[in-house]
Steps between C-alpha positions, in 0.01 A plus 500: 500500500741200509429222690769250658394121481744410770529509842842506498640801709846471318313555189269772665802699625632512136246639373479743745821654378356568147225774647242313347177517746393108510235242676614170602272215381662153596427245198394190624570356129638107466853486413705313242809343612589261179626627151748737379595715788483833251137419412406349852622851657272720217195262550471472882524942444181469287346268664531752825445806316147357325363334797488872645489676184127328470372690757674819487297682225744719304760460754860460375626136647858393633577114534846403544685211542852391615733192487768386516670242169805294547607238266120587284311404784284706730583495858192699712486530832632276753185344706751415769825555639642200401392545164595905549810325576542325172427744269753683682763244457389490155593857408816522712790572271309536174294727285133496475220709345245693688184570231232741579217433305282860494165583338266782495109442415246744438149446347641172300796680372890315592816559508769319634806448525833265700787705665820225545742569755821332539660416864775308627488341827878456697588195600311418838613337762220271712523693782432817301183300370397383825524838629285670226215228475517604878455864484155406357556729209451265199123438583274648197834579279568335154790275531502532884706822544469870533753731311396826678525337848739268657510322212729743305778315696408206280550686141833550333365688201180658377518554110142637387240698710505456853147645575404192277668255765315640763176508344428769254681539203434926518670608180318227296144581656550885472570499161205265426295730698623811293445296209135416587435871543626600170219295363255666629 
């Protein structure tokens, strides 16, 4: 049985589309926010995956974790709209990084790994932010935006895996899966 330390439903409806039968069991882990964005991404995912993995007996765990890096910092989510609003004006025009942390814990054993995604905001106008920070959409979303909703009007390029800017990098966590189950 694999259990989801998230109660994200972008995240849930991913892993829906792999077949794999699941429980949802919301971590209620502290996060990091400070230190290299890579390793911030991967420890925030093991910090959810063990704070449920302790009580799951032999349980396989999921914790994830997505950001987004521009300029080596870690932007997170936007508390506000104003401040929805600057990260927004921060991206406009320029590449960032969207970094899914992911690990899987079972019985003490780890694995992890971090899934980078490239994408390229257009240039945005500040009625075009005004109107998104609006639409409500950025609430709960790394860097303040949503790729598979209204957001996409946002993004000029995607160069990586998209599942991974939404939530779930899948190709990255099915192979770990399929690599966990060859060990055993």
């Amino acid at each position: 049985m694999l259990i989801l330390a998230s109660a994200s439903p972008r995240r849930r409806e991913l892993l829906g589309l792999l077949g794999i039968e699941f429980e949802v069991v919301p971590s209620e882990a502290e996060e990091i926010t400070e230190g290299p964005p890579a390793e911030v991404v991967v420890e925030n995912a093991l910090r959810k995956a063990r704070a449920v993995a302790a009580g799951a007996g032999e349980s396989l765990v999921l914790g994830v974790d997505t950001d987004v890096a521009v300029g080596g910092r870690l932007l997170g989510k936007a508390g506000d709209p104003d401040e929805a609003r600057s990260h927004l004006r921060t991206l406009s025009g320029r590449d960032h990084e969207v970094l899914g942390g992911v690990a899987l814990v079972r019985s003490g054993e780890e694995a992890t790994e971090v899934v980078s995604t490239t994408v390229t905001f257009r240039e945005l106008t500040d009625d075009e932010v005004d109107a998104y920070v609006a639409s409500g959409e950025w609430g709960d979303r790394a860097g303040a935006y949503a790729v598979q909703g209204l957001g996409a009007f946002l993004v000029e390029r995607v160069e990586g895996d998209l599942s991974n800017v939404i939530g779930l990098p899948i190709p990255t966590l099915s192979r770990m899966i399929a690599s966990l189950q060859n060990r055993e």
